[in-house]
Amino acid sequence: MATIGYSAILLTFVVSLWAVLGFVIAHSRGYKELSESALRAVQAAAALVTLASLSLIYLLLKRDFSVDYVFRYTSTALPPLYAFSAFWAGQEGSLLLWLWLLSILTLLASLNLGREDEAVQDYALAALAGIEAFFALVLALVSNPFAFSLRFHSEGLGLNPLLENFSMVIHPPTVFIGYAGLAIPFAYALAYLLAGKPLEDWIKKVRPWAIVAWAFLGAGIIIGGWWAYIELGWGGYWAWDPVENSSLIPWLTATAFLHSAVVAERRHYLKGWSFLLITLTFLLCLFATFVTRSGIIKSVHAFAQSPLGFYFVAFIAIWALLTGFVAFKNRGSFASKKVESALLSRDTAFYYLNWLFFGEALVLLLGILFPTFSSTFQGQEASIDVSFYHQTFMPLAAITVLLLGLCVSLGWGTTSAKALRRALIPVGSALLGIVVPIALGERSLFPILSWGTVGFAAAGVIQELARGVREFIRKRRLIPRPYGGYLVHAGIVLLALGVIGSSFYKAETLVSLKPGETAEIGNYVLKYVNFQHQSLPTKERFLAQVEVYKDSRFLGQIRPEKNFHFNVEQWVSEIGLRSTPAEDLYLIFIDLDEDGTASFQIQVNPMVFWIWVGGGLMVLGAVLALWPEGGKEWKS
Amino acid sequence: MNKGLVIGAIVILGALLYLVITGLGGSSVYYITVGELKAKGPAIYGKTVRVAGKVVENSIQWDPQTLTLTFEIADDSGKLPVVYHGPRPDMLKDGAEAVVEGQYTPEGVFKVNPKGLLLKCPSKYQEKNQ
């Protein structure tokens, strides 16, 4: 089976390369019949990669330890779901997953449901086949999931216990669908330029692709944060770790692209920006894959060093040069229509939005690369701590959220005095956001400014939604597309609320309790009843029973665990959590003494709940935004 | 494009550049070896640095009452006693690779900042593979 898988990967490389050559020759030399053959090669590549992936799944489920990858990430005791998810537990399988998803998406694109122009279609498929060829080459040469073990093993090492969590089953594929999906708008961007077609049509074509991929990437990031919160047991959801940041960067540039694309489609400028942003997004997706899977970056969850870096850097450089060259040769396509727009207009807001997202992405990228830079140029390795991101990323994010609250008051091109008066409501709400916390005793500057910002944005979002409802009543016709955007914005506001609550108002205490003793935090009283012990085949399991009381009312029991996993010979904690919209009670079981004394870290994390709700709302918004038509009728 | 817009963009970029530069100055922490740390003597007391090393066999002591963790880390240039106050991390064990961020004290003990203890799993996987 391993041989079949490996052969399929080799063949994928060959047919993908053939597809690239076939499409290019078909159009540059005029051998139209070659394009038919290249199209079959694209379909064959999808079939071959699927075969390779199914082989790996089969080997994993069968626990065939003669294959090194299966040996390293599974064991006989591992439940089938996690054996299946071990597919993407390591570098080799993750790259295969990337390729698999890309080949399926490429197959979807090749069906040409949009009745695309032949040249455009062929160039786009050529670009996608080129990306597939790269991944197949890497899998064949440096990162082979089908490599045999050098020794006989009767048992596998098993999955890292931290990855045995349902969110880790779905987080990597969700992110990878985002990455692979963002390759499609990029490929079509090149194709429209090469075929000399107007970029406005490109945007109409790729908008659904970009929105779906953007939503998947965003959902994947949120699920990753959820996993960190539930499984890593430090009470946070975002550690500004290079691996996390690297997935956020292409999401930011993709968000900028989606906004820029609106302007390009309706107002016929920012076309160059849109093209640049989607190119950067694609290259940054490659970079993120490389960061996560190569280990050049010092990170808690980066993988071991490998020669992968060379291949990725070279590939990113090739695409950057190629795209730059194509863009330069066809620079006429970026010509904008002359538009008159006042300084105070939605146009200005969108223009600055591009710079803001661009700046945010740049800051994160700098943070990731800084240790590498400093060891290269200063001879001494330095690292950056979280305060760097607080100082640079957060102000930019705050201004972005402010703009969100303003956009409903601004019109395209020019803003009428009447429209501008609408902005009085967000301003009032911002003042309220500042005054109320001060009245309640808040004295620090950053929380106060943050509440003001969110107050401003929240009022703007409510105005947007209210206007949508009024419009619906007036026209008696529902046009879902704009509501998508409103919902995404509402999601952002909720997410911001959650971030503010949990960053500024977190309470934390460390306690050591004998059975029957209690501890207090905020309004809560926690009573440590006792512990239970179970011996399981894979682990020794210790459960603490803790009763939770609030204002002397019994709320229930939570049971954090501390387990010794035999495969990694290590203790792994499972947190106890009681989540409510107002706040989470978060309990980490730190230590258990022989006499039954247990130590706990207890946290009260306010409003974390809204981060997940906000994330869900953004995905829902993306679904609505996919609704066809309607966009034209929406004028302000 | 409107001139006002471009000026605005330049102002934003300038402000960002300022934040980045001061941010890098304020929050970058250098990695140094145990040998370098000891050689610097009093000059390094109280300065935040990062030191990486392996947790020395049988050096881990944990006091659950005061939640104080003491252990030693070692690299090629020597051993360093470390003290940390906070929850005992699950991944801490003999031979684990540790990165500590904190300050060296005149007592010869490295005081780790809150949340300044980073651990990697010992390379059990690699050893078995070889």
PDB file of N, CA and C in Angstrom, chain A residues 416-446:
ATOM      1  N   SER A 416     -22.813  62.979   1.943  1.00  0.00           N
ATOM      2  CA  SER A 416     -23.739  64.076   2.163  1.00  0.00           C
ATOM      3  C   SER A 416     -23.754  64.443   3.641  1.00  0.00           C
ATOM      4  N   ALA A 417     -24.149  65.693   3.887  1.00  0.00           N
ATOM      5  CA  ALA A 417     -24.175  66.159   5.273  1.00  0.00           C
ATOM      6  C   ALA A 417     -25.144  65.317   6.087  1.00  0.00           C
ATOM      7  N   LYS A 418     -26.214  64.866   5.413  1.00  0.00           N
ATOM      8  CA  LYS A 418     -27.224  64.081   6.098  1.00  0.00           C
ATOM      9  C   LYS A 418     -26.624  62.734   6.536  1.00  0.00           C
ATOM     10  N   ALA A 419     -25.877  62.140   5.586  1.00  0.00           N
ATOM     11  CA  ALA A 419     -25.255  60.849   5.902  1.00  0.00           C
ATOM     12  C   ALA A 419     -24.269  61.008   7.048  1.00  0.00           C
ATOM     13  N   LEU A 420     -23.543  62.125   6.984  1.00  0.00           N
ATOM     14  CA  LEU A 420     -22.501  62.327   7.982  1.00  0.00           C
ATOM     15  C   LEU A 420     -23.093  62.481   9.388  1.00  0.00           C
ATOM     16  N   ARG A 421     -24.309  63.052   9.419  1.00  0.00           N
ATOM     17  CA  ARG A 421     -24.955  63.212  10.729  1.00  0.00           C
ATOM     18  C   ARG A 421     -25.205  61.860  11.382  1.00  0.00           C
ATOM     19  N   ARG A 422     -25.317  60.808  10.546  1.00  0.00           N
ATOM     20  CA  ARG A 422     -25.490  59.463  11.104  1.00  0.00           C
ATOM     21  C   ARG A 422     -24.336  59.087  12.023  1.00  0.00           C
ATOM     22  N   ALA A 423     -23.163  59.673  11.718  1.00  0.00           N
ATOM     23  CA  ALA A 423     -21.976  59.328  12.510  1.00  0.00           C
ATOM     24  C   ALA A 423     -22.086  59.814  13.940  1.00  0.00           C
ATOM     25  N   LEU A 424     -23.064  60.721  14.194  1.00  0.00           N
ATOM     26  CA  LEU A 424     -23.222  61.228  15.557  1.00  0.00           C
ATOM     27  C   LEU A 424     -23.575  60.096  16.520  1.00  0.00           C
ATOM     28  N   ILE A 425     -24.323  59.119  16.017  1.00  0.00           N
ATOM     29  CA  ILE A 425     -24.724  58.012  16.900  1.00  0.00           C
ATOM     30  C   ILE A 425     -23.507  57.193  17.365  1.00  0.00           C
ATOM     31  N   PRO A 426     -22.636  56.742  16.418  1.00  0.00           N
ATOM     32  CA  PRO A 426     -21.428  56.054  16.903  1.00  0.00           C
ATOM     33  C   PRO A 426     -20.572  56.914  17.826  1.00  0.00           C
ATOM     34  N   VAL A 427     -20.480  58.218  17.513  1.00  0.00           N
ATOM     35  CA  VAL A 427     -19.669  59.085  18.377  1.00  0.00           C
ATOM     36  C   VAL A 427     -20.255  59.098  19.786  1.00  0.00           C
ATOM     37  N   GLY A 428     -21.595  59.239  19.851  1.00  0.00           N
ATOM     38  CA  GLY A 428     -22.247  59.209  21.155  1.00  0.00           C
ATOM     39  C   GLY A 428     -22.000  57.898  21.877  1.00  0.00           C
ATOM     40  N   SER A 429     -22.106  56.830  21.121  1.00  0.00           N
ATOM     41  CA  SER A 429     -21.910  55.508  21.709  1.00  0.00           C
ATOM     42  C   SER A 429     -20.467  55.319  22.193  1.00  0.00           C
ATOM     43  N   ALA A 430     -19.535  55.899  21.446  1.00  0.00           N
ATOM     44  CA  ALA A 430     -18.132  55.821  21.870  1.00  0.00           C
ATOM     45  C   ALA A 430     -17.938  56.560  23.187  1.00  0.00           C
ATOM     46  N   LEU A 431     -18.565  57.742  23.282  1.00  0.00           N
ATOM     47  CA  LEU A 431     -18.452  58.509  24.524  1.00  0.00           C
ATOM     48  C   LEU A 431     -19.022  57.719  25.698  1.00  0.00           C
ATOM     49  N   LEU A 432     -20.156  57.068  25.420  1.00  0.00           N
ATOM     50  CA  LEU A 432     -20.776  56.233  26.439  1.00  0.00           C
ATOM     51  C   LEU A 432     -19.808  55.116  26.851  1.00  0.00           C
ATOM     52  N   GLY A 433     -19.157  54.531  25.827  1.00  0.00           N
ATOM     53  CA  GLY A 433     -18.194  53.457  26.079  1.00  0.00           C
ATOM     54  C   GLY A 433     -17.027  53.924  26.921  1.00  0.00           C
ATOM     55  N   ILE A 434     -16.751  55.230  26.862  1.00  0.00           N
ATOM     56  CA  ILE A 434     -15.645  55.763  27.670  1.00  0.00           C
ATOM     57  C   ILE A 434     -16.127  56.143  29.070  1.00  0.00           C
ATOM     58  N   VAL A 435     -17.305  56.795  29.115  1.00  0.00           N
ATOM     59  CA  VAL A 435     -17.784  57.331  30.391  1.00  0.00           C
ATOM     60  C   VAL A 435     -18.230  56.221  31.349  1.00  0.00           C
ATOM     61  N   VAL A 436     -18.973  55.249  30.823  1.00  0.00           N
ATOM     62  CA  VAL A 436     -19.516  54.205  31.707  1.00  0.00           C
ATOM     63  C   VAL A 436     -18.410  53.441  32.458  1.00  0.00           C
ATOM     64  N   PRO A 437     -17.369  52.945  31.768  1.00  0.00           N
ATOM     65  CA  PRO A 437     -16.315  52.247  32.535  1.00  0.00           C
ATOM     66  C   PRO A 437     -15.662  53.148  33.578  1.00  0.00           C
ATOM     67  N   ILE A 438     -15.481  54.445  33.248  1.00  0.00           N
ATOM     68  CA  ILE A 438     -14.860  55.352  34.225  1.00  0.00           C
ATOM     69  C   ILE A 438     -15.766  55.471  35.450  1.00  0.00           C
ATOM     70  N   ALA A 439     -17.085  55.619  35.191  1.00  0.00           N
ATOM     71  CA  ALA A 439     -18.040  55.723  36.288  1.00  0.00           C
ATOM     72  C   ALA A 439     -18.015  54.457  37.150  1.00  0.00           C
ATOM     73  N   LEU A 440     -17.762  53.314  36.491  1.00  0.00           N
ATOM     74  CA  LEU A 440     -17.728  52.052  37.231  1.00  0.00           C
ATOM     75  C   LEU A 440     -16.388  51.809  37.918  1.00  0.00           C
ATOM     76  N   GLY A 441     -15.465  52.753  37.760  1.00  0.00           N
ATOM     77  CA  GLY A 441     -14.222  52.648  38.510  1.00  0.00           C
ATOM     78  C   GLY A 441     -12.998  52.296  37.685  1.00  0.00           C
ATOM     79  N   GLU A 442     -13.157  52.166  36.372  1.00  0.00           N
ATOM     80  CA  GLU A 442     -11.994  51.859  35.528  1.00  0.00           C
ATOM     81  C   GLU A 442     -11.117  53.102  35.417  1.00  0.00           C
ATOM     82  N   ARG A 443      -9.806  52.957  35.663  1.00  0.00           N
ATOM     83  CA  ARG A 443      -8.939  54.121  35.608  1.00  0.00           C
ATOM     84  C   ARG A 443      -7.788  53.983  34.611  1.00  0.00           C
ATOM     85  N   SER A 444      -7.601  52.784  34.058  1.00  0.00           N
ATOM     86  CA  SER A 444      -6.473  52.607  33.126  1.00  0.00           C
ATOM     87  C   SER A 444      -6.856  53.083  31.732  1.00  0.00           C
ATOM     88  N   LEU A 445      -5.870  53.594  31.027  1.00  0.00           N
ATOM     89  CA  LEU A 445      -6.112  54.215  29.731  1.00  0.00           C
ATOM     90  C   LEU A 445      -6.556  53.206  28.667  1.00  0.00           C
ATOM     91  N   PHE A 446      -5.818  52.097  28.535  1.00  0.00           N
ATOM     92  CA  PHE A 446      -6.089  51.192  27.415  1.00  0.00           C
ATOM     93  C   PHE A 446      -7.465  50.532  27.469  1.00  0.00           C
TER      94      PHE A 446
END
